[in-house]
XYZ file of N, CA, C and O in Angstrom:
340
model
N 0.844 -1.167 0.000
C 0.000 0.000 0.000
C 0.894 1.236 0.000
O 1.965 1.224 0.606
N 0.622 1.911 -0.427
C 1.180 3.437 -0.943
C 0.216 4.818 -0.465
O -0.789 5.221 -1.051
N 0.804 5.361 0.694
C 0.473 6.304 0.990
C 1.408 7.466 0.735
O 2.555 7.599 1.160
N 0.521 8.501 -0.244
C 0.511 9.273 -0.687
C 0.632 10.864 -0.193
O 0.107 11.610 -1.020
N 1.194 11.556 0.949
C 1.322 12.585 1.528
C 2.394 14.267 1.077
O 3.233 14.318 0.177
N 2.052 15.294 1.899
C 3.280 16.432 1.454
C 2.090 17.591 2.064
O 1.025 17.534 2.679
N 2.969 18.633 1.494
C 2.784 19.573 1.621
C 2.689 20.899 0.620
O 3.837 21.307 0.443
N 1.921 21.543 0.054
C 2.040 22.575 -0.875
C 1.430 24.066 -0.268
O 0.452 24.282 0.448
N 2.487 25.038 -0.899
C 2.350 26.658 -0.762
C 0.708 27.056 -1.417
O 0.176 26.308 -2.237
N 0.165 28.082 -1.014
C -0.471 28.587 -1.817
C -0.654 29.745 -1.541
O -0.928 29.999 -0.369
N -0.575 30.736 -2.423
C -0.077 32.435 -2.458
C -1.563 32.833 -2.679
O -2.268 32.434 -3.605
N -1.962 33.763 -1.591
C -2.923 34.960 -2.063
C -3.008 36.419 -1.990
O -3.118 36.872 -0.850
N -2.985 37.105 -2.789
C -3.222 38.548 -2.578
C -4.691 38.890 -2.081
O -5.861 38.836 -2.460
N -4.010 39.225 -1.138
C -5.326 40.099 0.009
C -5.682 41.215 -0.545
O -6.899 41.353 -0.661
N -5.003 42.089 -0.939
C -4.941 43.562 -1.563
C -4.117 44.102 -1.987
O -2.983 43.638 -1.867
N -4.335 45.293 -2.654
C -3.173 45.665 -3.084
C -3.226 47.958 -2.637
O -3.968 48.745 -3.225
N -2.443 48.252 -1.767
C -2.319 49.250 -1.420
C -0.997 50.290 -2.189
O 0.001 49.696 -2.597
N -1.040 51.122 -2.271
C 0.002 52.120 -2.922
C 0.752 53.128 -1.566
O 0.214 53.982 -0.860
N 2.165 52.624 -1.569
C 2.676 53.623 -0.784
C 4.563 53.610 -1.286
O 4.768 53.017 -2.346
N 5.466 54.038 -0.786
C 6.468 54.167 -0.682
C 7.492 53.022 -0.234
O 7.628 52.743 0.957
N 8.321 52.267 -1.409
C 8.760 51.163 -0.910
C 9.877 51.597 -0.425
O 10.476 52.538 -0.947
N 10.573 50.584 1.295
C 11.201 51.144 1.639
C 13.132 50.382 0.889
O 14.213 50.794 1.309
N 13.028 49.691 0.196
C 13.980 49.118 -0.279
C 14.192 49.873 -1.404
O 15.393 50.088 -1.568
N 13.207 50.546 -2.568
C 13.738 50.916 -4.074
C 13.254 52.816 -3.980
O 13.254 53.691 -4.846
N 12.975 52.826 -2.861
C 12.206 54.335 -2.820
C 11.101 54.722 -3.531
O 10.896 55.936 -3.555
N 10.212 53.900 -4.210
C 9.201 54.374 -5.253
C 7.939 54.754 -5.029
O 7.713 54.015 -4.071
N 7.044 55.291 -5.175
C 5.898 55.049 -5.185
C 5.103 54.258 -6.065
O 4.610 54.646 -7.123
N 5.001 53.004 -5.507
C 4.522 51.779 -5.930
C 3.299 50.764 -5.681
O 3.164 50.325 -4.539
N 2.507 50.415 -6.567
C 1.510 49.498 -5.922
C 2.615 48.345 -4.951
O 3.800 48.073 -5.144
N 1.780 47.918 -4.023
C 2.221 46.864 -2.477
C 1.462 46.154 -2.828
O 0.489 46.774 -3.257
N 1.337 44.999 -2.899
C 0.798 43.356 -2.981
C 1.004 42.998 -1.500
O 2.142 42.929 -1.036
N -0.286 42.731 -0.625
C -0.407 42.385 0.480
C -0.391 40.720 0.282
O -1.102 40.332 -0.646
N 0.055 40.077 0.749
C -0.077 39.341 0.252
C -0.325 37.144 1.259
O 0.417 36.771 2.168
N -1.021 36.616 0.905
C -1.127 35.743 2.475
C -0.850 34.471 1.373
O -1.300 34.250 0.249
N 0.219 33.663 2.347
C 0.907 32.776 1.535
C 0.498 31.007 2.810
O 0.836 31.039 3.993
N -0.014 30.098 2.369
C -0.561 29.356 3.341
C -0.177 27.564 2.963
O -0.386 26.933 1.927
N 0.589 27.031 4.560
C 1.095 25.817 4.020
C -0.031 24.687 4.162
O -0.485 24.582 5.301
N -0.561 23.816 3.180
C -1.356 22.674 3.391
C -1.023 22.011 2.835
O -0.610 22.053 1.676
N -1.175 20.823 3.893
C -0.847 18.848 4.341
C -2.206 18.406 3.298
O -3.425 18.577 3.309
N -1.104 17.683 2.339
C -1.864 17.038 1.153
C -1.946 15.523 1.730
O -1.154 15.010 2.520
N -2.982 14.990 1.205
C -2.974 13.446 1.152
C -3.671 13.122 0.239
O -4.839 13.508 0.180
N -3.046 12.229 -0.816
C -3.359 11.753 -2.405
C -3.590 13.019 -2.850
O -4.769 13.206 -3.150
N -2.642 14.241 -3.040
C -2.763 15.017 -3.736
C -4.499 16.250 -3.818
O -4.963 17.017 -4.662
N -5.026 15.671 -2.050
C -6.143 16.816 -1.906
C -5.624 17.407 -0.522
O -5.089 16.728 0.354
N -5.869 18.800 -0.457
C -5.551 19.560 0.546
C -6.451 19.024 1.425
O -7.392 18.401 0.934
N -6.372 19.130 2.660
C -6.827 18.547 3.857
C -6.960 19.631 4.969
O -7.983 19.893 5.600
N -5.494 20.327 5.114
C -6.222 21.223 6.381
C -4.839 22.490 6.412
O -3.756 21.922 6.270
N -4.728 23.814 6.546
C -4.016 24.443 6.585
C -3.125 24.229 7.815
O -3.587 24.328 8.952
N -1.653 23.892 7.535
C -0.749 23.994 8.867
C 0.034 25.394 9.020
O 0.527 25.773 10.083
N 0.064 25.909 8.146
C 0.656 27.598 8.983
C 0.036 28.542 7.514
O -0.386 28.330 6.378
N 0.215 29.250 8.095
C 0.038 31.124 7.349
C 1.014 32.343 7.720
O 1.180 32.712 8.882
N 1.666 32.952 6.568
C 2.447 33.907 6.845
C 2.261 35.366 5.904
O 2.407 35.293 4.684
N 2.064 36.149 6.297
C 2.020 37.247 5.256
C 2.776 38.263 5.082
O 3.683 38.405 5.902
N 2.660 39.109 4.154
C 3.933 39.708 3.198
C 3.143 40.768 2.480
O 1.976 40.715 2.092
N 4.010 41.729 2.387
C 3.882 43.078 1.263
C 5.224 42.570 0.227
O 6.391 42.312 0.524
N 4.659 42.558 -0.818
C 5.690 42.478 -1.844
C 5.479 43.672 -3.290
O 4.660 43.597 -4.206
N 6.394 44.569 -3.080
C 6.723 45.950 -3.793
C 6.595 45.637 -5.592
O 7.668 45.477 -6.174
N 5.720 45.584 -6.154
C 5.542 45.496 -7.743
C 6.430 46.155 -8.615
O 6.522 45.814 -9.795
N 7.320 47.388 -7.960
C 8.404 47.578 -8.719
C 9.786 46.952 -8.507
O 10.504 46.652 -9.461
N 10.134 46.764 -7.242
C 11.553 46.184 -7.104
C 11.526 44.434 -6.776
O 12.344 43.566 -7.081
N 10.563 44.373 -6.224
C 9.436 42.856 -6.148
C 10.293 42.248 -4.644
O 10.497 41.062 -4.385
N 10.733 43.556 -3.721
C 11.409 43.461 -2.372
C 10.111 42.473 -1.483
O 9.085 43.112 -1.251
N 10.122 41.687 -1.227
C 9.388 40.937 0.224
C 9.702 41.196 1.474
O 10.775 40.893 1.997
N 8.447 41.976 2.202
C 8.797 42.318 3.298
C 7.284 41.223 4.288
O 6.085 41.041 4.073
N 8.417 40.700 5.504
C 7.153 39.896 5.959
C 6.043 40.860 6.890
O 6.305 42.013 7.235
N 5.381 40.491 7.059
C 3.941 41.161 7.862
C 3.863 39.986 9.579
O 4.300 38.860 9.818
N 3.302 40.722 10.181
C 2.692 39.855 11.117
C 0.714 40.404 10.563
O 0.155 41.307 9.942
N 0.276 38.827 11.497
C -1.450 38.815 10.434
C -1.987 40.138 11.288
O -3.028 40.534 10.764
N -1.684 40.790 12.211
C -2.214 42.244 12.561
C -2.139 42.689 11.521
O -3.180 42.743 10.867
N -0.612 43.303 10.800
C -0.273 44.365 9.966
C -1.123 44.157 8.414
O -1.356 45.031 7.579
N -1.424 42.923 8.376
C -2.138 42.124 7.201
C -3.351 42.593 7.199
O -3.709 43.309 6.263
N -4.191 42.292 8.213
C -5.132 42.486 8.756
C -5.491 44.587 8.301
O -6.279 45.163 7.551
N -4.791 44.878 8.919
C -5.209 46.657 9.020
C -4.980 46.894 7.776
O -5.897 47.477 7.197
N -4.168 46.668 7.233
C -3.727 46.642 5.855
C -5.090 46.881 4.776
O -5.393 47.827 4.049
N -5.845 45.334 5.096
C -7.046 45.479 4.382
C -8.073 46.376 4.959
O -8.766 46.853 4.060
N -8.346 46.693 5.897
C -9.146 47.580 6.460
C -8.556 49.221 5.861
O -9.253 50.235 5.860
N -7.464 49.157 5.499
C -7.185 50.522 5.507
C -7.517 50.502 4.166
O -8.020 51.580 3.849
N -7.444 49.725 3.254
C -7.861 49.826 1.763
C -9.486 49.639 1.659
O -10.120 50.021 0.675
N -10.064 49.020 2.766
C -11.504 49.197 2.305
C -11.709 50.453 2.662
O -12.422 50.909 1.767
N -11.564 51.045 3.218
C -11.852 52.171 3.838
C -11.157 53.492 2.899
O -11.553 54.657 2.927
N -10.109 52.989 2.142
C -9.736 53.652 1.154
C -9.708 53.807 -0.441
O -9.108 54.430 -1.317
N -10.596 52.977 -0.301
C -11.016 52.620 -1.981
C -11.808 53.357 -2.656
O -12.903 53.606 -2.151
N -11.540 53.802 -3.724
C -12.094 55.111 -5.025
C -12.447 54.462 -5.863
O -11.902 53.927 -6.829
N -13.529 54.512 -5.435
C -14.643 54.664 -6.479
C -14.323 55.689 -8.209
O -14.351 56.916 -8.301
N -14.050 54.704 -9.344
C -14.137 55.471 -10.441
C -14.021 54.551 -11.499
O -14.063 54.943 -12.665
């Protein structure tokens, strides 16, 4: 018998906010971004074992990690800041 197990990444953008990157100096769209590890068996996800999140700078493509607070306000500050047009 052959049991079949692992683990795979899966990347999501939460949002995307515009401010000042601090690695290339730009004013740049920020990719918030929530990246999450799940325990495969026969190749179906089963259950998330960790989550980590990240701003990653669309011009210099610098990764900076987040704790899920900073993630968190992050999106609140873009709903709350979103234009309508």
């Amino acid at each position: 018998m052959f049991l079949l197990f692992g683990t795979s990444l899966r990347d999501r953008v939460l949002t995307v906010v515009q401010f000042i990157c601090t690695a290339c100096g730009v004013a740049a769209p920020q990719q918030v971004i929530e990246r999450a590890t799940r325990f495969s068996l026969f190749f179906i996800p089963l259950f998330t074992v960790g989550r980590r999140h990240s701003v990653v700078c669309t011009n210099c493509g610098t990764s900076t990690p987040l704790t899920r607070e900073q993630a968190e306000h992050g999106l609140e500050w873009a709903e709350r800041n979103r234009q309508v047009g």
